[in-house]
PDB file of C-alpha atoms in Angstrom:
ATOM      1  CA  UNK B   1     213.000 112.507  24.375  1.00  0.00           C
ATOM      2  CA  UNK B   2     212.813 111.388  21.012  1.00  0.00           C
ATOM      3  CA  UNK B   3     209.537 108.920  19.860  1.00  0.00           C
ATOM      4  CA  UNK B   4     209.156 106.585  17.413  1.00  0.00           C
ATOM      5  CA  UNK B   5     205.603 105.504  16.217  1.00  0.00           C
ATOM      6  CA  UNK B   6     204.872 102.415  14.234  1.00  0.00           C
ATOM      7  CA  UNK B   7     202.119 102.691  11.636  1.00  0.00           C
ATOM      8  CA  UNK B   8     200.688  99.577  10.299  1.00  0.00           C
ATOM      9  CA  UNK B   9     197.751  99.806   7.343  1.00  0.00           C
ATOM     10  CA  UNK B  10     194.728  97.756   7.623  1.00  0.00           C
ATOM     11  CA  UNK B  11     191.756  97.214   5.847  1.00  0.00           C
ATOM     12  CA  UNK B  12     188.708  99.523   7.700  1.00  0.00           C
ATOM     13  CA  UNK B  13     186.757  97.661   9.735  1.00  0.00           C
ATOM     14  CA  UNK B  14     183.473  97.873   7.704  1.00  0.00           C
ATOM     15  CA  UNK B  15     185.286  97.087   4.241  1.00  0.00           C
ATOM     16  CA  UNK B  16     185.101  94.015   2.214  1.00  0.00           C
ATOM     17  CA  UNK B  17     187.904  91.856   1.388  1.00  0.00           C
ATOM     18  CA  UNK B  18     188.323  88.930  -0.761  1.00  0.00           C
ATOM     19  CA  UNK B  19     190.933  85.921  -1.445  1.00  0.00           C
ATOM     20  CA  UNK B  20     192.678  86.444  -5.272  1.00  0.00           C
ATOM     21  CA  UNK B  21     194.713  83.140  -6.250  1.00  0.00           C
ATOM     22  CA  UNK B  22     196.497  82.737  -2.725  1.00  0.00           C
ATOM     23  CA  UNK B  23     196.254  86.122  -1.682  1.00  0.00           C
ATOM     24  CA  UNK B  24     194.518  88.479   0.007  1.00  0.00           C
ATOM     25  CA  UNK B  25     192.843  91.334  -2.693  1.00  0.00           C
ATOM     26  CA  UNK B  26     193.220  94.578  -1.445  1.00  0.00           C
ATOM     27  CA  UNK B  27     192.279  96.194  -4.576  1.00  0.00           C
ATOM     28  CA  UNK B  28     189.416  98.735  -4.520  1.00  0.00           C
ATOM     29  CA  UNK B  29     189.804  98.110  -0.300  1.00  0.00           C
ATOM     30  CA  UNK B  30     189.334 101.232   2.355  1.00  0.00           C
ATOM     31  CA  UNK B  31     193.003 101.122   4.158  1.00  0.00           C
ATOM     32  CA  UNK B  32     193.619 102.640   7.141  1.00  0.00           C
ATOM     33  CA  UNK B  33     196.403 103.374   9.927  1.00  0.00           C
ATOM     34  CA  UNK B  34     195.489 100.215  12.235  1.00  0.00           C
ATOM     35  CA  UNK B  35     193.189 101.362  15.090  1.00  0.00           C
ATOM     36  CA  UNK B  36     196.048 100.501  18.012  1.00  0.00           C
ATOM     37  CA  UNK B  37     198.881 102.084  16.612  1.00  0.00           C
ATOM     38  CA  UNK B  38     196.975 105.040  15.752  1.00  0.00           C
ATOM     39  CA  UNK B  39     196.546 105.260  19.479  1.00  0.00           C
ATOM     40  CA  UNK B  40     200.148 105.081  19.763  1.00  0.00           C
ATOM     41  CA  UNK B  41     200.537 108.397  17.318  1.00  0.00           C
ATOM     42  CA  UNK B  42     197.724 109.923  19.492  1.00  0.00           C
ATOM     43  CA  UNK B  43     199.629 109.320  22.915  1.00  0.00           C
ATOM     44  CA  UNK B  44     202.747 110.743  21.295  1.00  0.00           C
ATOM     45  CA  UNK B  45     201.867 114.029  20.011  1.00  0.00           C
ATOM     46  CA  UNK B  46     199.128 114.332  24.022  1.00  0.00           C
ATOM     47  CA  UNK B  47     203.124 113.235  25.923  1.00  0.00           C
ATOM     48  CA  UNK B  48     204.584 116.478  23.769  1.00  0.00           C
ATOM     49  CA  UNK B  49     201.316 118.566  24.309  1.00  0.00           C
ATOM     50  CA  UNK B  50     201.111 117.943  28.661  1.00  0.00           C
ATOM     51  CA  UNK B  51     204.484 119.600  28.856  1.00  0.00           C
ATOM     52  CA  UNK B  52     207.101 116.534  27.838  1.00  0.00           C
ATOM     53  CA  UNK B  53     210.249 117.168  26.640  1.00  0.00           C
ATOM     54  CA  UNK B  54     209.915 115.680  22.892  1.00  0.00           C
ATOM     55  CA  UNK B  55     212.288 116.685  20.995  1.00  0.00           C
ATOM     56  CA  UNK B  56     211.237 114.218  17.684  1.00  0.00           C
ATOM     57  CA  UNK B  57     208.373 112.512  16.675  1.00  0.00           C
ATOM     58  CA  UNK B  58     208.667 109.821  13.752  1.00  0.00           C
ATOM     59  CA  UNK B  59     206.569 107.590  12.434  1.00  0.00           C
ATOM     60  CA  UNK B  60     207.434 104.471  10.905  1.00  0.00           C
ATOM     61  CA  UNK B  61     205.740 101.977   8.310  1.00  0.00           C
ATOM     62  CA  UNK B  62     206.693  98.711   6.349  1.00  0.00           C
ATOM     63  CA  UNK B  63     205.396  97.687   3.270  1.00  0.00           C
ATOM     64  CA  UNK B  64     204.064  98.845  -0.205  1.00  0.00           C
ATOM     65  CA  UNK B  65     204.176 102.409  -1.520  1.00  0.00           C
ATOM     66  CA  UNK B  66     200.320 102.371  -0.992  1.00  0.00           C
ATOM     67  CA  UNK B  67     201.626 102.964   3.093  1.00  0.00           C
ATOM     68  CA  UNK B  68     202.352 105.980   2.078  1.00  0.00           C
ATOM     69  CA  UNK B  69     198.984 106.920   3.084  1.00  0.00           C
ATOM     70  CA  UNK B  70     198.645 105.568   6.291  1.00  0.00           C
ATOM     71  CA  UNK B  71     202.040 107.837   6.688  1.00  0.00           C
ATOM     72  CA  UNK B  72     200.701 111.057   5.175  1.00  0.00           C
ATOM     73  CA  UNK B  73     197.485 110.301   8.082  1.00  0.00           C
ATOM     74  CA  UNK B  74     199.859 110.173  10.835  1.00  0.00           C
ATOM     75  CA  UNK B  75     202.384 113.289   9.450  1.00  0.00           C
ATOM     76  CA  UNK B  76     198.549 115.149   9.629  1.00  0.00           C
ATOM     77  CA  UNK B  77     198.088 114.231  13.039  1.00  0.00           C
ATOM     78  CA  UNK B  78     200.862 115.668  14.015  1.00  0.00           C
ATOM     79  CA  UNK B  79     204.170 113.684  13.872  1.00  0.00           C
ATOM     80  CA  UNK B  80     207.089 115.633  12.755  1.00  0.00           C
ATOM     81  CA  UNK B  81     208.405 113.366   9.963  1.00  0.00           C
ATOM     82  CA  UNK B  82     208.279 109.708   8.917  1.00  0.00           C
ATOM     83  CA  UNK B  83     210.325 106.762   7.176  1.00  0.00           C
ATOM     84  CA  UNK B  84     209.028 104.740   4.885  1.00  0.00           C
ATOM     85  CA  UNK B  85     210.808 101.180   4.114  1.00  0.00           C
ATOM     86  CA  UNK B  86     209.029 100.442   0.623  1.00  0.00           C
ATOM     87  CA  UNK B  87     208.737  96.497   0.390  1.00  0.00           C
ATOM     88  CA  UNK B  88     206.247  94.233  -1.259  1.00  0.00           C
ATOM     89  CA  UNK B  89     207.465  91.337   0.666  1.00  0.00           C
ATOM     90  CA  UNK B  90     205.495  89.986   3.867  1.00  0.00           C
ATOM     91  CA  UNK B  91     207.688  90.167   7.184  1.00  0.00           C
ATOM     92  CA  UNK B  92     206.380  88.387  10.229  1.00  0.00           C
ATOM     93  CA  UNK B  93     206.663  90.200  13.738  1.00  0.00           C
ATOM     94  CA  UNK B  94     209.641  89.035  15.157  1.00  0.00           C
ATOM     95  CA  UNK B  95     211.675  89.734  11.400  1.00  0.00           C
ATOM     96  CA  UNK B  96     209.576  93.468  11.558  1.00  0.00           C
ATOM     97  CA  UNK B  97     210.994  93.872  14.963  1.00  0.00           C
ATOM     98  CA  UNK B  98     214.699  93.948  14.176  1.00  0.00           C
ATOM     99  CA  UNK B  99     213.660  96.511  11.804  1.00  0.00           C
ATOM    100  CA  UNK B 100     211.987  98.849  14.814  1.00  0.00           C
ATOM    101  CA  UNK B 101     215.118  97.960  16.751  1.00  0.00           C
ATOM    102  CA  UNK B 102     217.899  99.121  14.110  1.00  0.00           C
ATOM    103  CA  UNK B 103     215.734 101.964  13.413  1.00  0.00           C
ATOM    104  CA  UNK B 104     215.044 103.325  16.966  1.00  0.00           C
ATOM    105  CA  UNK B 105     219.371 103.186  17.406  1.00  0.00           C
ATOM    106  CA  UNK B 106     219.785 105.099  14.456  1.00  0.00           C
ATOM    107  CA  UNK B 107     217.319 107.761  15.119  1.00  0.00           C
ATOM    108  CA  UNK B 108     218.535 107.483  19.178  1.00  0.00           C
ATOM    109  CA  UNK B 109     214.988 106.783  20.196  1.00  0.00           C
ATOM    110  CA  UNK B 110     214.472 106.566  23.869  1.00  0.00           C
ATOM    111  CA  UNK B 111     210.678 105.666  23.543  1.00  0.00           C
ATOM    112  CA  UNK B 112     208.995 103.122  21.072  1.00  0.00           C
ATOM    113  CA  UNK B 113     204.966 103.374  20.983  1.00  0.00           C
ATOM    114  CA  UNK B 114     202.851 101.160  19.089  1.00  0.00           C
ATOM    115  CA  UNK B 115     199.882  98.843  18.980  1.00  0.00           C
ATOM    116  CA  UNK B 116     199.571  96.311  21.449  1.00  0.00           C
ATOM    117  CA  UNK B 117     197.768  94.125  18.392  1.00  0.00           C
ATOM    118  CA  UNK B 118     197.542  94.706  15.004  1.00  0.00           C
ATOM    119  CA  UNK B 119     194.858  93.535  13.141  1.00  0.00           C
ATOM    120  CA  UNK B 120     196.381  92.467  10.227  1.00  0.00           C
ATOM    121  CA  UNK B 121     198.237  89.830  11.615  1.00  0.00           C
ATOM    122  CA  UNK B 122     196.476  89.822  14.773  1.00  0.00           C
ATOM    123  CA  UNK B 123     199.528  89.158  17.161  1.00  0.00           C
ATOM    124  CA  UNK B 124     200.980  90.821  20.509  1.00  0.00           C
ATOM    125  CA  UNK B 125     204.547  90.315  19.913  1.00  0.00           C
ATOM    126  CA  UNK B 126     205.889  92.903  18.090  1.00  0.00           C
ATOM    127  CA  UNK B 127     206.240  95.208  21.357  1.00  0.00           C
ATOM    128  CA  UNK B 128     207.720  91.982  23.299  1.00  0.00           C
ATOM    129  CA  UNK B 129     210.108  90.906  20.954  1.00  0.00           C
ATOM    130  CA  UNK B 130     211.429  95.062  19.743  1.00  0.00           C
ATOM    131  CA  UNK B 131     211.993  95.550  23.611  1.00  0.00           C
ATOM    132  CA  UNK B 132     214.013  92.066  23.606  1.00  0.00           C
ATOM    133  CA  UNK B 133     216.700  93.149  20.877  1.00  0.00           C
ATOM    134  CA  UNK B 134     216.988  96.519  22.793  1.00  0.00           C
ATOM    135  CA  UNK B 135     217.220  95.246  25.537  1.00  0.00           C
ATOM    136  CA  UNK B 136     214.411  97.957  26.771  1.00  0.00           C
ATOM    137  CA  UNK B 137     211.905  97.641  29.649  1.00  0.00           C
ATOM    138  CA  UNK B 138     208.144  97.066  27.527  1.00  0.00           C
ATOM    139  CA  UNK B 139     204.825  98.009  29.499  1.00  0.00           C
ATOM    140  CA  UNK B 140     201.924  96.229  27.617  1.00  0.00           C
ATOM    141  CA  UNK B 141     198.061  97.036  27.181  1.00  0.00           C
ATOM    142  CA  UNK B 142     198.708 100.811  28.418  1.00  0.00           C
ATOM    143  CA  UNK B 143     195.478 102.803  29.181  1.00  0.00           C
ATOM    144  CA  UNK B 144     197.236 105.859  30.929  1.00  0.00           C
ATOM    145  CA  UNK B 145     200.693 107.265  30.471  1.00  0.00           C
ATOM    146  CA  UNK B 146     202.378 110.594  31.006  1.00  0.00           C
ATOM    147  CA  UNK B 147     206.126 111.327  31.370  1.00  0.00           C
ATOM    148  CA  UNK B 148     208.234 113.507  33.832  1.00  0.00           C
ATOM    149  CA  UNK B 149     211.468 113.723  32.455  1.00  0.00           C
ATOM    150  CA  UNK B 150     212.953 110.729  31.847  1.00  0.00           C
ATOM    151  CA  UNK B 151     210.463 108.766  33.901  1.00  0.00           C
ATOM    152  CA  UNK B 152     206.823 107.331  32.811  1.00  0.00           C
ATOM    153  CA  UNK B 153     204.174 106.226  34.988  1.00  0.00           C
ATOM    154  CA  UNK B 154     200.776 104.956  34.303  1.00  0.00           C
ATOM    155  CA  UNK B 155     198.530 101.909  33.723  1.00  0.00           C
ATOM    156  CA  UNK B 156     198.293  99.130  32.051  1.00  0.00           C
ATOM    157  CA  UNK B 157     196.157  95.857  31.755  1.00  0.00           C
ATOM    158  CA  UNK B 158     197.046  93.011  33.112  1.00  0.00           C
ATOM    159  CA  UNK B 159     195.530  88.851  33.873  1.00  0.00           C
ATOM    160  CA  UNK B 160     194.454  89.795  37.699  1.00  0.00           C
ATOM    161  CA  UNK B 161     193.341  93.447  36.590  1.00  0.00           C
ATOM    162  CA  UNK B 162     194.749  96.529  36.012  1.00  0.00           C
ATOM    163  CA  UNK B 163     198.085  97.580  38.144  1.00  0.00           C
ATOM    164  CA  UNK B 164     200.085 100.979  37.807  1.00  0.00           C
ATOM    165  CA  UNK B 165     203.719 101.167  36.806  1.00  0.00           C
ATOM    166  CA  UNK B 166     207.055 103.444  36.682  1.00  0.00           C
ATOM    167  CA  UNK B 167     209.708 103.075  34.115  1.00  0.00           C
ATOM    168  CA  UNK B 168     212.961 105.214  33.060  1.00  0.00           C
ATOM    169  CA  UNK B 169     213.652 105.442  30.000  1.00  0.00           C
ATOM    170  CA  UNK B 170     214.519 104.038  27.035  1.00  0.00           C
ATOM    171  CA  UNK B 171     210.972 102.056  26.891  1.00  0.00           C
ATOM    172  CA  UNK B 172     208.821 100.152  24.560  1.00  0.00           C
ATOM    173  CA  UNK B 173     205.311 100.902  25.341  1.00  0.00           C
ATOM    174  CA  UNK B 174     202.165  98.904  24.263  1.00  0.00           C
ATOM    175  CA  UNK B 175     198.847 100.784  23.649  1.00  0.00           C
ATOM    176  CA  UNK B 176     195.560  99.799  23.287  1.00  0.00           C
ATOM    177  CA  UNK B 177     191.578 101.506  23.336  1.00  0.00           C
ATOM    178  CA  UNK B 178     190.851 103.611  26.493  1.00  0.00           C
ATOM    179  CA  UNK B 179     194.816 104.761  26.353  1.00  0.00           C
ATOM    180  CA  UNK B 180     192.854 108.755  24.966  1.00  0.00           C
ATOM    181  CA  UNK B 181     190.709 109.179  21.459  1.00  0.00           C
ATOM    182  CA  UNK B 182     193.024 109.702  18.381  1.00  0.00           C
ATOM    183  CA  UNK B 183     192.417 113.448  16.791  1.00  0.00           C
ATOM    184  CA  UNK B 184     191.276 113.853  13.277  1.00  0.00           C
ATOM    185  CA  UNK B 185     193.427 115.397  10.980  1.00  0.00           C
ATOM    186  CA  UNK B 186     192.212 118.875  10.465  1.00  0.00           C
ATOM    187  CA  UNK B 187     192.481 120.254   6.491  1.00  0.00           C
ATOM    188  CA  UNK B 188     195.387 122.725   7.157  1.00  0.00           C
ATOM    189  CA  UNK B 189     197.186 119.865   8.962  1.00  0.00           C
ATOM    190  CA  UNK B 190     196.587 117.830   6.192  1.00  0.00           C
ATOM    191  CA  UNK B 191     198.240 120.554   3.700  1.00  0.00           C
ATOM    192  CA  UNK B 192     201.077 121.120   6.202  1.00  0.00           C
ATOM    193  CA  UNK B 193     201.647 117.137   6.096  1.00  0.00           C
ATOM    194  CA  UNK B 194     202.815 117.125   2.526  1.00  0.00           C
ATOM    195  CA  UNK B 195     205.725 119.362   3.517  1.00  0.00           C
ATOM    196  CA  UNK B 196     206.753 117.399   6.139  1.00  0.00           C
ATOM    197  CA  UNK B 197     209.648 114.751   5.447  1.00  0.00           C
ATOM    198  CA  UNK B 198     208.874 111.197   4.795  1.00  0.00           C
ATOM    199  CA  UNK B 199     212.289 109.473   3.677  1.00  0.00           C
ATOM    200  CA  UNK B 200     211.938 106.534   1.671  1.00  0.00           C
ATOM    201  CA  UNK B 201     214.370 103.543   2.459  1.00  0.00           C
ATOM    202  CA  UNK B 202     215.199 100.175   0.966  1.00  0.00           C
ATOM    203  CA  UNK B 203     214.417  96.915   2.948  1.00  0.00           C
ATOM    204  CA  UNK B 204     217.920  95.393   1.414  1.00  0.00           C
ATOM    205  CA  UNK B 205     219.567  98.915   3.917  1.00  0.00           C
ATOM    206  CA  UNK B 206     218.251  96.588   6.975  1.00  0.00           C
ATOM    207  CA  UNK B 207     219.564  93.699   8.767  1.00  0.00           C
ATOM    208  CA  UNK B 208     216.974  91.676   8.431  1.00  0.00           C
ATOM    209  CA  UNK B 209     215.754  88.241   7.011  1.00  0.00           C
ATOM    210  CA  UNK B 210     211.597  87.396   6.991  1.00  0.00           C
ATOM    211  CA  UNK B 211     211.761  84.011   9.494  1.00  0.00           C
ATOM    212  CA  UNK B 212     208.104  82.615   8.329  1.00  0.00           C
ATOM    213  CA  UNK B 213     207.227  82.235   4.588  1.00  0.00           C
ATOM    214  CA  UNK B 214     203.432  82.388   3.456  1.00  0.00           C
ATOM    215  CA  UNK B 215     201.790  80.062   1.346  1.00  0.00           C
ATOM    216  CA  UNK B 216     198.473  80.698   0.755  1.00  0.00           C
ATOM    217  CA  UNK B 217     194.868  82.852   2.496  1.00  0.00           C
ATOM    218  CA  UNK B 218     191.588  81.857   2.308  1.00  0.00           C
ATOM    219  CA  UNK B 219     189.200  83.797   4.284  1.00  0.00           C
ATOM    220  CA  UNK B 220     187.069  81.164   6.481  1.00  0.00           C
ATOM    221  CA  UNK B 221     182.981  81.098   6.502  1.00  0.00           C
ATOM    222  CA  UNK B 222     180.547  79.362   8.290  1.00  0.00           C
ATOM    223  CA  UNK B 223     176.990  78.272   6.942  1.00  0.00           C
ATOM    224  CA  UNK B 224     174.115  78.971   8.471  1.00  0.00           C
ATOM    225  CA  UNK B 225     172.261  76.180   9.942  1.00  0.00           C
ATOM    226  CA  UNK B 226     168.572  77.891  10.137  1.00  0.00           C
ATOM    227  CA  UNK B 227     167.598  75.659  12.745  1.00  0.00           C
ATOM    228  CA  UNK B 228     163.753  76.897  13.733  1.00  0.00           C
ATOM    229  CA  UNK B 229     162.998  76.027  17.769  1.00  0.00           C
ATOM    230  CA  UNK B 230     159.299  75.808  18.512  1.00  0.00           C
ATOM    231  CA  UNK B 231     158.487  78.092  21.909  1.00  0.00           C
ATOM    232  CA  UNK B 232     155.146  76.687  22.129  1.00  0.00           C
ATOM    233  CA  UNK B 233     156.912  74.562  25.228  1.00  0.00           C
ATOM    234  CA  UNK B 234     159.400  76.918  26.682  1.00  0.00           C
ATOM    235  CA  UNK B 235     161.068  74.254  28.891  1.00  0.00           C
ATOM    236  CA  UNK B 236     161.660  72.022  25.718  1.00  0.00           C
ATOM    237  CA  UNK B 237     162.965  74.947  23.092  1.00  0.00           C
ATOM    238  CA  UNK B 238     165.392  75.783  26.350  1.00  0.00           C
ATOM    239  CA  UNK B 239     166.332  72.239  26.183  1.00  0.00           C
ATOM    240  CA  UNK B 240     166.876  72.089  22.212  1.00  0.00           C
ATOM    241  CA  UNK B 241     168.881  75.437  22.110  1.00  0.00           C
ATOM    242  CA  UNK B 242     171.406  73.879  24.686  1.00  0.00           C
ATOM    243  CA  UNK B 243     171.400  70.759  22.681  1.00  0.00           C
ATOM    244  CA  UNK B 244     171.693  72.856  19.453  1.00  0.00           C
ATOM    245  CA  UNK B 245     174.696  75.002  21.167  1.00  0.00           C
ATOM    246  CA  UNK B 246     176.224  72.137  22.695  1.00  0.00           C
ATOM    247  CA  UNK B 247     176.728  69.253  20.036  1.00  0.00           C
ATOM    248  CA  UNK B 248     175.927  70.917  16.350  1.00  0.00           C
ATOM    249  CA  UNK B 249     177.168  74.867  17.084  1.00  0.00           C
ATOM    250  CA  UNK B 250     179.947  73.824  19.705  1.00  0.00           C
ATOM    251  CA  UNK B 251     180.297  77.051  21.376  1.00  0.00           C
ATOM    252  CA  UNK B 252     178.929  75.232  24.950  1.00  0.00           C
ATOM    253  CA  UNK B 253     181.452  72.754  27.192  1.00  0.00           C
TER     254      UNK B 253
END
């Protein structure tokens, strides 16, 4: 079985971010590998570790050389090398997708893992639409997967609850929080990781042409209204917080 891993970088979840001109300033910013597809590394290197047969473990990231990072975090987790396609340009899902796709034939991937949403763009359909040009099976919202040859079985979220699959592979799988707890990356790992390969590739090597063009960020905020309720009357400040909820907040029907 051979794996391949997407890693997407992210600002951390407790760091800053602000708007320069129409773009998003990441200068100065905390990155990190994106908290779902970190879960996707984890699962890969646990599948090799409960007795799979995984022959290859690659990670793969698009975008600036500052990825790199995100790549030399994943290499220290534990995944055996990594590609980097170095681009400044912005690629929407579905144009990232026939990237994962051409790269998964040419590696001879039989299982794709990654996030079921990444924050930085904050969509699902990444895993949907890498499965469609493969033409793969995709399991979505995993929380429990291991692998007997070239069969996986498991768990995964779905509208009515939570149902239990089986799948032969090749397979695009979909992970999510509650799927295990990614490792950290111990010091000798992390000297070990800048031995490893990471290959550096050119977007114009890919098939591939970005199908949504961005104009323009702003990040969105929301003023306060300070709105004081008197509880001397606890029936009426009941009545003025639905009011206030209702018609001036509009988070109540």
């Amino acid at each position: 079985m051979k794996i391949l891993t997407l890693v997407r970088q992210v600002p951390d979840a407790e760091a800053r971010v602000k708007v320069s001109g129409d773009r998003v300033d990441l200068d100065g910013t905390t990155l990190v590998i994106d908290g779902m597809d970190e879960y996707g590394v984890e699962e890969a290197l646990r599948l090799r570790e409960g007795g799979a047969n995984v022959e290859d473990i690659v990670a793969l990231a698009v975008g600036p050389k500052k990825v790199e990072d995100a790549l030399r975090t994943a290499l220290a987790m534990g995944v055996d090398r990594a590609i980097h396609i170095e681009t400044d340009e912005r690629l929407d899902a579905v144009s990232l997708s026939k990237i994962v796709a051409q790269v998964a034939q040419a590696e001879g991937t039989s299982l794709i893992l990654l996030g079921g949403q990444e924050a930085d763009w904050d969509s699902q359909a990444l895993g949907a639409a890498s499965a469609e040009r493969l033409g793969w099976p995709q399991l979505t919202w995993t929380n429990e997967l291991s692998a007997d040859g070239d069969t996986l079985t498991g768990r995964h979220d779905v509208d009515d609850g939570n149902e239990g699959f089986k799948v032969s592979l090749p397979a695009v799988i979909t992970a999510q929080q509650g799927l295990n707890e990614p490792r950290y990356p111990t010091l000798p790992n992390i000297m070990k990781a800048k031995k490893k390969e990471l290959r550096k590739d050119e977007l114009g090597s890919y098939d591939v042409q970005p199908g949504v063009q961005y104009l323009g960020a702003e990040i969105q905020t929301r003023a306060r209204l300070n709105r004081m309720i008197d509880g001397k009357d606890p029936q009426a400040a009941a009545e003025q917080l639905l009011d206030l909820l209702r018609n001036e907040a509009k988070v109540l029907a």
